[in-house]
Short mmCIF file of C-alpha atoms in Angstrom, two decimals:
data_model
loop_
_atom_site.label_atom_id
_atom_site.label_comp_id
_atom_site.label_asym_id
_atom_site.label_seq_id
_atom_site.Cartn_x
_atom_site.Cartn_y
_atom_site.Cartn_z
CA MET A 1 97.89 121.03 123.80
CA SER A 2 99.84 122.06 120.70
CA ILE A 3 102.40 119.63 119.38
CA ALA A 4 104.49 122.68 118.52
CA LEU A 5 105.55 122.71 122.19
CA HIS A 6 107.45 119.44 121.59
CA LEU A 7 109.52 120.79 118.70
CA ASP A 8 112.62 122.93 119.02
CA PRO A 9 111.76 126.08 117.03
CA GLU A 10 115.42 126.97 116.46
CA VAL A 11 116.27 123.55 115.02
CA CYS A 12 113.13 123.55 112.87
CA TYR A 13 113.82 127.04 111.55
CA ARG A 14 117.42 126.16 110.63
CA ALA A 15 116.10 123.14 108.73
CA LEU A 16 113.58 125.41 107.04
CA ILE A 17 116.22 127.94 105.98
CA THR A 18 118.46 125.24 104.49
CA ARG A 19 115.50 123.23 103.11
CA ASP A 20 117.06 120.16 104.72
CA ALA A 21 115.42 117.08 103.17
CA ARG A 22 116.28 115.01 106.26
CA PHE A 23 113.48 116.83 108.10
CA ASP A 24 110.89 116.32 105.38
CA GLY A 25 107.80 114.76 106.98
CA ARG A 26 109.17 115.19 110.51
CA PHE A 27 107.45 118.54 110.95
CA PHE A 28 105.35 121.03 109.00
CA THR A 29 105.69 124.81 108.99
CA ALA A 30 102.52 126.86 109.37
CA VAL A 31 102.76 130.49 108.28
CA ARG A 32 100.33 132.59 110.27
CA THR A 33 100.35 135.51 107.82
CA THR A 34 99.17 133.35 104.92
CA GLY A 35 97.27 130.56 106.70
CA ILE A 36 99.26 127.93 104.79
CA TYR A 37 101.37 125.02 106.06
CA CYS A 38 104.35 123.62 104.14
CA ARG A 39 107.03 120.96 104.14
CA PRO A 40 110.56 122.02 105.23
CA ILE A 41 111.72 121.68 101.63
CA CYS A 42 109.12 124.06 100.19
CA PRO A 43 110.65 126.31 97.49
CA ALA A 44 108.56 129.30 98.59
CA PRO A 45 110.41 132.27 100.15
CA THR A 46 111.32 131.57 103.77
CA PRO A 47 108.95 133.35 106.18
CA LYS A 48 110.21 135.31 109.16
CA PRO A 49 110.62 133.39 112.44
CA ALA A 50 107.94 135.49 114.12
CA HIS A 51 105.36 134.38 111.56
CA VAL A 52 105.72 130.58 111.82
CA THR A 53 104.53 127.76 114.04
CA PHE A 54 105.84 124.21 113.72
CA TYR A 55 103.64 121.11 113.88
CA ARG A 56 104.65 117.47 113.98
CA SER A 57 101.93 116.31 111.59
CA ALA A 58 99.85 117.65 108.74
CA ALA A 59 96.75 116.72 110.74
CA ALA A 60 97.86 119.01 113.59
CA ALA A 61 98.40 121.90 111.16
CA GLU A 62 94.99 121.42 109.56
CA ALA A 63 93.31 121.05 112.94
CA ALA A 64 94.80 124.46 113.82
CA GLY A 65 93.11 125.96 110.76
CA PHE A 66 95.93 126.00 108.20
CA ARG A 67 95.57 124.79 104.62
CA SER A 68 98.20 122.79 102.72
CA CYS A 69 100.61 124.43 100.29
CA LEU A 70 99.97 124.06 96.58
CA ARG A 71 103.68 124.21 95.74
CA CYS A 72 105.36 121.66 98.04
CA ARG A 73 102.29 119.38 98.27
CA PRO A 74 102.34 117.99 101.85
CA GLU A 75 100.67 114.79 100.66
CA ARG A 76 104.02 113.85 99.08
CA ALA A 77 105.96 114.12 102.35
CA PRO A 78 107.40 110.78 103.51
CA GLU A 79 105.90 109.08 106.53
CA THR A 80 108.01 107.56 109.29
CA THR A 81 106.93 104.59 111.37
CA LEU A 82 106.62 105.12 115.12
CA SER A 83 108.18 102.14 116.86
CA THR A 84 108.99 102.72 120.50
CA GLY A 85 107.09 103.04 123.77
CA SER A 86 103.52 104.29 123.65
CA ALA A 87 104.09 105.30 120.02
CA ARG A 88 103.50 101.65 119.08
CA LEU A 89 99.82 102.01 119.96
CA VAL A 90 99.58 105.17 117.89
CA GLU A 91 101.23 103.41 114.97
CA GLN A 92 98.84 100.49 115.24
CA ALA A 93 95.91 102.90 115.30
CA MET A 94 97.29 104.68 112.25
CA VAL A 95 97.45 101.35 110.39
CA LEU A 96 93.80 100.65 111.22
CA ILE A 97 92.80 104.14 110.10
CA ALA A 98 94.83 103.89 106.88
CA GLU A 99 93.27 100.54 105.97
CA GLY A 100 89.77 101.83 106.63
CA GLU A 101 88.95 99.21 109.24
CA THR A 102 87.54 101.68 111.76
CA GLY A 103 85.38 104.00 109.70
CA GLU A 104 88.41 106.18 108.93
CA GLY A 105 88.93 106.85 112.63
CA ASN A 106 85.61 108.65 113.08
CA ASP A 107 84.55 106.00 115.60
CA GLU A 108 87.22 106.77 118.18
CA ALA A 109 85.52 104.58 120.78
CA GLY A 110 85.62 101.60 118.41
CA LEU A 111 89.24 102.31 117.53
CA ALA A 112 90.21 102.46 121.21
CA ALA A 113 88.39 99.18 121.86
CA ARG A 114 90.32 97.49 119.05
CA LEU A 115 93.54 98.59 120.75
CA GLY A 116 92.42 97.59 124.22
CA ILE A 117 92.70 101.07 125.74
CA GLY A 118 90.29 103.82 126.76
CA GLU A 119 89.04 106.43 124.32
CA ARG A 120 90.46 109.24 126.43
CA GLN A 121 93.88 107.58 126.55
CA LEU A 122 93.81 107.11 122.77
CA ARG A 123 93.19 110.81 122.18
CA ARG A 124 95.91 111.72 124.69
CA LEU A 125 98.46 109.50 122.92
CA PHE A 126 97.55 110.98 119.53
CA GLN A 127 97.91 114.50 120.87
CA SER A 128 101.25 113.65 122.44
CA HIS A 129 102.77 112.04 119.33
CA LEU A 130 100.97 113.74 116.45
CA GLY A 131 99.29 116.81 117.85
CA ALA A 132 95.87 115.82 116.51
CA SER A 133 93.01 113.48 117.32
CA PRO A 134 92.41 110.17 115.49
CA LYS A 135 89.43 111.77 113.75
CA ALA A 136 91.52 114.73 112.59
CA LEU A 137 94.24 112.39 111.34
CA ALA A 138 91.73 110.34 109.36
CA GLN A 139 90.21 113.45 107.80
CA THR A 140 93.62 114.84 106.86
CA ARG A 141 94.65 111.53 105.26
CA ARG A 142 91.43 111.60 103.26
CA ASN A 143 91.97 115.22 102.19
CA LEU A 144 95.60 114.67 101.16
CA LEU A 145 94.76 111.52 99.21
CA ALA A 146 92.05 113.43 97.36
CA ARG A 147 94.53 116.20 96.63
CA GLN A 148 97.01 113.63 95.27
CA LEU A 149 94.36 112.05 93.05
CA VAL A 150 93.40 115.45 91.67
CA ALA A 151 97.03 116.34 90.95
CA GLU A 152 98.34 113.00 89.65
CA THR A 153 95.42 111.33 87.88
CA ASP A 154 92.70 112.11 85.41
CA LEU A 155 89.97 110.35 87.37
CA PRO A 156 86.60 112.12 87.14
CA LEU A 157 86.10 114.20 90.27
CA THR A 158 83.12 112.09 91.32
CA GLU A 159 85.41 109.05 91.36
CA VAL A 160 88.12 110.98 93.20
CA ALA A 161 85.61 111.78 95.94
CA LEU A 162 84.62 108.11 96.18
CA ALA A 163 88.20 106.82 96.16
CA ALA A 164 89.33 109.22 98.88
CA GLY A 165 86.40 108.37 101.14
CA PHE A 166 84.09 111.37 100.83
CA GLY A 167 80.40 110.70 101.30
CA SER A 168 79.38 112.85 98.36
CA LEU A 169 80.72 115.09 95.62
CA ARG A 170 79.13 118.09 97.34
CA ARG A 171 81.06 117.36 100.56
CA PHE A 172 84.25 116.87 98.52
CA ASN A 173 83.86 120.26 96.83
CA THR A 174 83.05 121.98 100.12
CA VAL A 175 86.13 120.60 101.85
CA PHE A 176 88.38 121.64 98.97
CA ARG A 177 86.99 125.16 98.97
CA ASP A 178 87.56 125.41 102.71
CA LEU A 179 91.10 123.99 102.54
CA TYR A 180 92.40 125.59 99.36
CA GLY A 181 90.07 128.45 98.62
CA ARG A 182 89.07 126.98 95.27
CA PRO A 183 87.14 123.99 93.89
CA PRO A 184 89.11 120.86 92.87
CA SER A 185 88.34 121.46 89.18
CA GLU A 186 90.54 124.58 89.25
CA MET A 187 93.44 122.67 90.81
CA ARG A 188 93.64 120.05 88.10
CA ARG A 189 96.23 120.52 85.41
CA ALA A 190 95.20 119.70 81.87
CA LYS A 191 96.42 116.22 80.95
CA GLY A 192 95.52 113.52 78.49
CA ARG A 193 94.06 110.13 79.25
CA GLN A 194 96.70 107.62 80.39
CA ALA A 195 97.70 105.26 77.61
CA GLU A 196 97.57 102.19 79.89
CA PRO A 197 94.72 101.10 82.17
CA GLY A 198 94.88 101.52 85.90
CA LEU A 199 95.31 104.26 88.44
CA VAL A 200 98.95 105.42 88.81
CA LEU A 201 100.07 107.06 92.06
CA SER A 202 103.35 108.04 93.72
CA LEU A 203 104.33 106.42 97.03
CA PRO A 204 106.66 108.79 98.94
CA LEU A 205 109.55 107.38 100.94
CA ARG A 206 112.49 108.56 103.02
CA PRO A 207 115.78 108.04 101.09
CA PRO A 208 118.04 106.24 100.63
CA TYR A 209 116.10 103.23 99.37
CA GLU A 210 117.87 100.01 98.35
CA TRP A 211 115.50 99.10 95.54
CA ALA A 212 117.70 96.38 94.03
CA GLY A 213 118.08 94.59 97.35
CA VAL A 214 114.38 94.73 98.19
CA MET A 215 113.46 93.43 94.75
CA SER A 216 115.99 90.61 95.06
CA LEU A 217 114.44 89.41 98.31
CA LEU A 218 110.91 89.76 96.95
CA ALA A 219 111.91 87.79 93.86
CA ALA A 220 113.50 85.02 95.93
CA HIS A 221 110.29 84.53 97.95
CA ALA A 222 107.72 85.29 95.20
CA ILE A 223 104.75 82.94 94.96
CA PRO A 224 104.31 81.72 91.35
CA GLY A 225 100.95 82.76 89.90
CA VAL A 226 100.34 85.23 92.74
CA GLU A 227 103.42 87.45 92.37
CA GLN A 228 105.67 88.41 89.45
CA VAL A 229 109.00 90.09 90.19
CA SER A 230 111.67 91.48 87.86
CA PRO A 231 114.54 93.83 88.70
CA ALA A 232 112.42 96.74 87.50
CA CYS A 233 108.90 95.91 88.69
CA TYR A 234 106.91 94.05 91.34
CA ALA A 235 103.43 92.84 90.43
CA ARG A 236 100.83 90.73 92.19
CA VAL A 237 97.18 89.79 92.39
CA ILE A 238 95.32 91.42 95.27
CA ALA A 239 91.98 90.69 96.93
CA VAL A 240 89.95 92.96 99.21
CA GLU A 241 86.48 92.12 100.50
CA GLY A 242 85.67 89.58 97.81
CA GLN A 243 86.96 91.57 94.82
CA TYR A 244 90.29 91.18 93.08
CA GLY A 245 92.66 93.16 90.91
CA THR A 246 96.37 93.73 90.35
CA VAL A 247 99.09 96.13 91.43
CA GLU A 248 102.41 96.93 89.79
CA VAL A 249 105.14 98.90 91.57
CA TRP A 250 108.39 100.36 90.28
CA GLN A 251 110.90 102.97 91.40
CA GLU A 252 110.02 106.48 90.30
CA ASP A 253 113.02 108.38 91.70
CA ALA A 254 115.12 108.63 94.86
CA THR A 255 112.18 109.89 96.92
CA SER A 256 109.25 107.77 95.74
CA LEU A 257 107.99 104.57 94.20
CA ARG A 258 105.16 104.51 91.70
CA ALA A 259 102.21 102.13 91.67
CA ARG A 260 99.69 101.16 89.03
CA ILE A 261 96.51 99.90 90.66
CA ASN A 262 93.83 98.00 88.75
CA PHE A 263 90.93 97.36 91.11
CA PRO A 264 87.17 97.58 90.53
CA ALA A 265 86.24 99.23 93.84
CA LEU A 266 87.76 102.71 94.15
CA ARG A 267 86.65 103.02 97.77
CA MET A 268 89.31 100.42 98.64
CA LEU A 269 92.11 102.68 97.42
CA PRO A 270 93.27 103.90 100.86
CA ARG A 271 93.55 100.32 102.08
CA ILE A 272 95.44 99.25 98.97
CA VAL A 273 97.92 102.12 99.27
CA ALA A 274 98.49 101.34 102.96
CA ARG A 275 99.25 97.70 102.16
CA LEU A 276 101.65 98.63 99.38
CA ARG A 277 103.53 100.84 101.80
CA ARG A 278 103.76 97.83 104.11
CA ILE A 279 105.16 95.55 101.39
CA PHE A 280 107.96 97.98 100.60
CA ASP A 281 108.55 99.16 104.19
CA LEU A 282 108.09 102.79 103.21
CA GLY A 283 107.62 103.94 106.80
CA ALA A 284 111.22 103.11 107.74
CA ASP A 285 113.78 105.82 108.51
CA PRO A 286 116.97 104.33 107.03
CA VAL A 287 119.56 106.85 108.23
CA PRO A 288 119.47 106.05 111.96
CA ILE A 289 119.02 102.34 111.23
CA ASP A 290 122.10 102.23 109.00
CA ALA A 291 124.11 104.33 111.44
CA TRP A 292 123.27 101.98 114.31
CA LEU A 293 123.99 98.74 112.45
CA GLY A 294 127.09 100.20 110.83
CA GLN A 295 128.80 100.36 114.21
CA ASP A 296 129.31 96.58 114.07
CA PRO A 297 132.34 95.70 111.91
CA ALA A 298 130.53 92.58 110.68
CA LEU A 299 127.69 94.66 109.25
CA ALA A 300 129.44 97.91 108.39
CA GLY A 301 130.47 96.84 104.90
CA LEU A 302 127.04 95.41 104.11
CA VAL A 303 125.35 98.63 105.19
CA VAL A 304 127.67 100.72 103.02
CA LEU A 305 127.11 98.44 100.03
CA ARG A 306 123.32 98.56 100.43
CA PRO A 307 122.33 101.80 102.19
CA GLY A 308 118.64 102.10 102.88
CA MET A 309 117.97 98.36 102.89
CA ARG A 310 114.40 97.63 103.93
CA VAL A 311 112.57 94.62 105.35
CA PRO A 312 110.11 93.54 102.61
CA GLY A 313 106.66 92.77 103.94
CA ALA A 314 103.61 91.13 102.43
CA TRP A 315 100.25 92.07 101.02
CA ASP A 316 98.50 89.73 103.43
CA PRO A 317 100.01 88.65 106.79
CA PHE A 318 98.28 85.26 106.63
CA GLU A 319 99.70 84.56 103.17
CA LEU A 320 103.17 85.44 104.44
CA ALA A 321 102.76 83.28 107.55
CA VAL A 322 101.78 80.26 105.46
CA ARG A 323 104.75 80.92 103.18
CA VAL A 324 107.04 80.84 106.23
CA ILE A 325 105.58 77.52 107.42
CA LEU A 326 106.09 76.04 103.96
CA GLY A 327 109.72 77.17 104.12
CA GLN A 328 110.47 75.12 107.22
CA GLN A 329 113.50 72.87 106.59
CA VAL A 330 113.47 73.41 102.82
CA SER A 331 115.21 75.83 100.48
CA VAL A 332 113.79 79.26 99.72
CA ALA A 333 113.04 78.19 96.15
CA ALA A 334 111.25 75.03 97.30
CA GLY A 335 109.14 77.02 99.75
CA SER A 336 108.08 79.39 96.98
CA ARG A 337 107.15 76.52 94.65
CA MET A 338 105.01 74.90 97.34
CA ALA A 339 103.26 78.21 98.01
CA GLY A 340 102.46 78.41 94.30
CA TRP A 341 101.05 74.88 94.31
CA LEU A 342 98.96 75.74 97.37
CA ALA A 343 97.53 78.76 95.56
CA THR A 344 96.70 76.62 92.52
CA GLU A 345 95.17 73.77 94.51
CA PHE A 346 93.18 75.69 97.10
CA GLY A 347 93.09 79.29 95.88
CA THR A 348 91.04 80.91 93.13
CA LEU A 349 92.20 80.99 89.53
CA VAL A 350 91.70 84.41 87.93
CA GLU A 351 92.32 86.27 84.70
CA THR A 352 94.33 89.49 84.85
CA ARG A 353 95.94 92.02 82.54
CA VAL A 354 99.40 91.13 83.86
CA ALA A 355 101.05 88.07 82.32
CA GLY A 356 101.84 85.38 84.87
CA LEU A 357 99.35 86.51 87.51
CA THR A 358 96.78 83.75 87.57
CA ALA A 359 95.77 82.92 91.14
CA LEU A 360 94.54 84.36 94.42
CA PHE A 361 96.16 82.88 97.51
CA PRO A 362 93.60 80.99 99.63
CA PRO A 363 92.41 82.98 102.67
CA ALA A 364 92.40 81.62 106.20
CA VAL A 365 88.70 80.75 106.11
CA VAL A 366 89.32 78.41 103.14
CA LEU A 367 92.38 76.63 104.53
CA ALA A 368 90.74 76.30 107.94
CA ALA A 369 88.19 73.97 106.36
CA VAL A 370 90.77 71.80 104.58
CA ALA A 371 91.94 68.49 106.04
CA PRO A 372 95.66 68.57 106.93
CA ASP A 373 96.24 65.36 104.97
CA ALA A 374 94.81 67.02 101.84
CA ILE A 375 97.43 69.78 102.00
CA SER A 376 100.27 67.34 102.76
CA LEU A 377 99.32 65.04 99.90
CA ALA A 378 98.79 67.88 97.43
CA LEU A 379 102.18 69.40 98.22
CA ASN A 380 104.04 66.14 98.96
CA MET A 381 105.25 67.34 102.34
CA PRO A 382 105.13 66.06 105.94
CA ARG A 383 101.67 65.84 107.50
CA ALA A 384 102.84 67.93 110.44
CA ARG A 385 103.48 70.90 108.17
CA GLY A 386 100.04 70.62 106.58
CA ALA A 387 98.55 70.44 110.06
CA ALA A 388 100.47 73.58 111.10
CA ILE A 389 98.96 75.49 108.17
CA VAL A 390 95.43 74.37 109.04
CA ASN A 391 96.01 75.13 112.73
CA LEU A 392 97.20 78.63 111.87
CA ALA A 393 94.23 79.21 109.56
CA ARG A 394 91.80 78.14 112.27
CA ALA A 395 93.54 80.34 114.84
CA VAL A 396 93.29 83.36 112.52
CA VAL A 397 89.59 82.69 111.90
CA GLU A 398 88.96 82.41 115.64
CA THR A 399 91.22 85.37 116.54
CA PRO A 400 91.28 87.86 113.62
CA GLY A 401 93.84 90.06 115.39
CA LEU A 402 96.39 87.25 115.72
CA LEU A 403 98.46 88.55 112.79
CA MET A 404 98.10 92.24 113.56
CA ARG A 405 100.97 94.13 115.14
CA GLY A 406 100.06 94.76 118.73
CA ASP A 407 101.67 94.31 122.11
CA GLY A 408 105.29 93.75 121.14
CA LEU A 409 107.60 91.01 119.92
CA ASP A 410 107.61 88.83 123.04
CA ILE A 411 103.82 88.66 123.30
CA ALA A 412 103.49 88.09 119.55
CA GLN A 413 105.93 85.17 119.74
CA ARG A 414 104.08 83.58 122.66
CA ARG A 415 100.77 83.85 120.83
CA LEU A 416 102.17 82.36 117.65
CA CYS A 417 104.03 79.55 119.42
CA ALA A 418 100.74 78.60 121.08
CA VAL A 419 99.54 77.48 117.63
CA PRO A 420 100.45 73.78 117.21
CA GLY A 421 103.21 73.38 114.65
CA ILE A 422 104.69 76.87 115.03
CA GLY A 423 108.05 77.07 116.79
CA PRO A 424 110.38 79.96 117.67
CA TRP A 425 112.01 80.21 114.20
CA THR A 426 108.64 80.33 112.44
CA ALA A 427 107.20 82.79 114.96
CA GLN A 428 110.18 85.14 114.64
CA CYS A 429 110.00 85.08 110.83
CA ILE A 430 106.26 85.80 110.91
CA ALA A 431 106.83 88.63 113.37
CA LEU A 432 109.63 90.03 111.20
CA PHE A 433 107.90 90.00 107.82
CA ALA A 434 104.17 89.95 108.59
CA LEU A 435 103.86 91.84 111.89
CA ARG A 436 106.58 94.38 111.00
CA GLU A 437 108.40 93.87 114.32
CA THR A 438 111.68 95.71 113.78
CA ASP A 439 113.51 93.75 116.47
CA ALA A 440 112.45 90.26 115.37
CA PHE A 441 115.41 87.96 114.76
CA PRO A 442 115.19 84.19 114.06
CA VAL A 443 118.48 83.27 115.69
CA GLY A 444 118.00 79.61 114.78
CA ASP A 445 118.06 80.38 111.05
CA VAL A 446 120.90 78.42 109.45
CA GLY A 447 121.28 80.99 106.68
CA LEU A 448 121.91 83.80 109.17
CA GLN A 449 124.42 81.68 111.08
CA ARG A 450 126.35 80.80 107.95
CA ALA A 451 126.27 84.37 106.63
CA ILE A 452 128.11 85.74 109.65
CA GLY A 453 129.99 82.55 110.57
CA LEU A 454 128.58 82.15 114.09
CA PRO A 455 126.60 79.36 115.80
CA ALA A 456 123.19 80.14 117.26
CA THR A 457 124.35 80.96 120.80
CA ALA A 458 127.12 83.30 119.64
CA LEU A 459 124.84 84.89 117.04
CA ALA A 460 122.20 85.60 119.69
CA ALA A 461 124.80 87.34 121.84
CA ARG A 462 126.17 89.33 118.90
CA ALA A 463 122.69 90.39 117.81
CA GLU A 464 122.01 92.03 121.18
CA GLN A 465 123.98 95.08 120.04
CA TRP A 466 121.77 95.40 116.94
CA ARG A 467 118.59 96.06 118.97
CA PRO A 468 116.09 97.54 118.21
CA TRP A 469 116.84 97.01 114.50
CA ARG A 470 117.68 93.31 114.41
CA ALA A 471 115.17 92.68 111.61
CA TYR A 472 117.21 94.97 109.33
CA ALA A 473 120.43 93.21 110.32
CA ALA A 474 118.75 89.90 109.43
CA THR A 475 117.81 91.28 106.03
CA HIS A 476 121.42 92.21 105.28
CA LEU A 477 122.60 88.75 106.36
CA TRP A 478 119.92 86.98 104.32
CA MET A 479 121.23 88.83 101.28
CA VAL A 480 124.57 87.16 102.00
CA ALA A 481 122.94 83.76 102.57
CA LEU A 482 121.17 83.99 99.20
CA GLY A 483 124.39 84.95 97.42
CA LEU A 484 123.11 88.45 96.68
CA SER A 485 125.75 90.21 98.81
CA PRO A 486 129.33 89.15 99.56
CA ALA A 487 130.17 87.65 102.94
CA PRO A 488 131.10 90.34 105.49
CA GLU A 489 134.75 89.27 105.73
CA ARG A 490 135.10 89.47 101.95
CA ILE A 491 134.10 93.10 101.66
CA SER A 492 137.25 95.11 101.21
CA HIS A 493 137.55 98.75 102.14
CA GLU A 494 137.63 99.64 98.46
CA ASP A 495 134.42 97.68 97.80
CA ALA A 496 132.65 99.39 100.66
CA VAL A 497 133.66 102.84 99.50
CA ALA A 498 132.68 102.04 95.92
#
């Protein structure tokens, strides 16, 4: 079944005529007379209505036999997170495919098993939401990443093929000839070697993006030695399958961030890019979120002051969860310092090209083997908190999917609260930052209560009207609690407009 049947051709064509950036990434236009598919913002002459078909995803267009446009570059289209109903399963599958944990989606039976559904149901959901199979989506992601590496880097083509996930250079060349009618060597613009080391790539997003606010929250929670945050750049040490490197991210323009990746194994690039997108919440669609939250007078001024505010995530969900436990009943700054000490005491010290990045955070398998008293003594904190960290580490080792987004907020909270030492506040914070649950809301957080001037019971009632975007409301209120945004009642009309 063609996904084009789910799109309104008249609406899509009007967006195409006006090159409306709000529709960028929401659909792709396939031109039957040329065999090419484009983004709605493509500068090419607008084709006639009789010659076009609209698809919801690039994978659907490629599965129908169209090749991507060389002018508008579909690989630079922003992605939007699916977050409701059966789309949650599709989103979870897309995360697994993006991080390369299922053989790039080629093993559809294995992917379905990971999600706890049948293979046939998985394909049906993908067709319904994306118009393509999991295998087609994985292949399109691989092809578009290769295209991006050819266009934006000076990597040798053999390394491009490896980084994008092709089995061989011959296969890479064959796919490019089939998709673009020419070998990749003819698509590469002449460019000199980059002056600095590392692979530099663009990370598309859907504007607006509140870069300053996101960086402020990342800086407040940064783990010394593991992360380094300035107003202009976020940097951290990363580890994937026993190897380590660094990433640095900064804002490129209104529609993208830019990342410098230093990592020895190029085949890990898709996983690294997927995790960076998670840290900066690049799958969010800020316009409807802001419009929904802005209906509440208590949040309206905050939304206007910081349009496009995101919920910062984490490189590693376990690292983030431990950071949340360390932050129980202490200040944000104290929690960050303790996380830094934990990395120094139980992590791995490393040498990097980035000043200040000196340690890898200890993985779950390491902390699971540590005595709770050892953590408590090393960090000078209550034994119960050290025990909670060890209990969480052991639970993650025993159940690797514990910190993967899955069956919804309520089930995630029950699973987390089953770990000794984790209560509702901790579980909600983990769900919010690590599991990317958009409706997570730690109503017992004192900072949130003070920011809006309501006790827990009244705050819980007020937050009902913010569903399903309570996590974004919490982010705005935490900015107030940290002194990074003015209190809601202090925002004048003039300030909001300005």
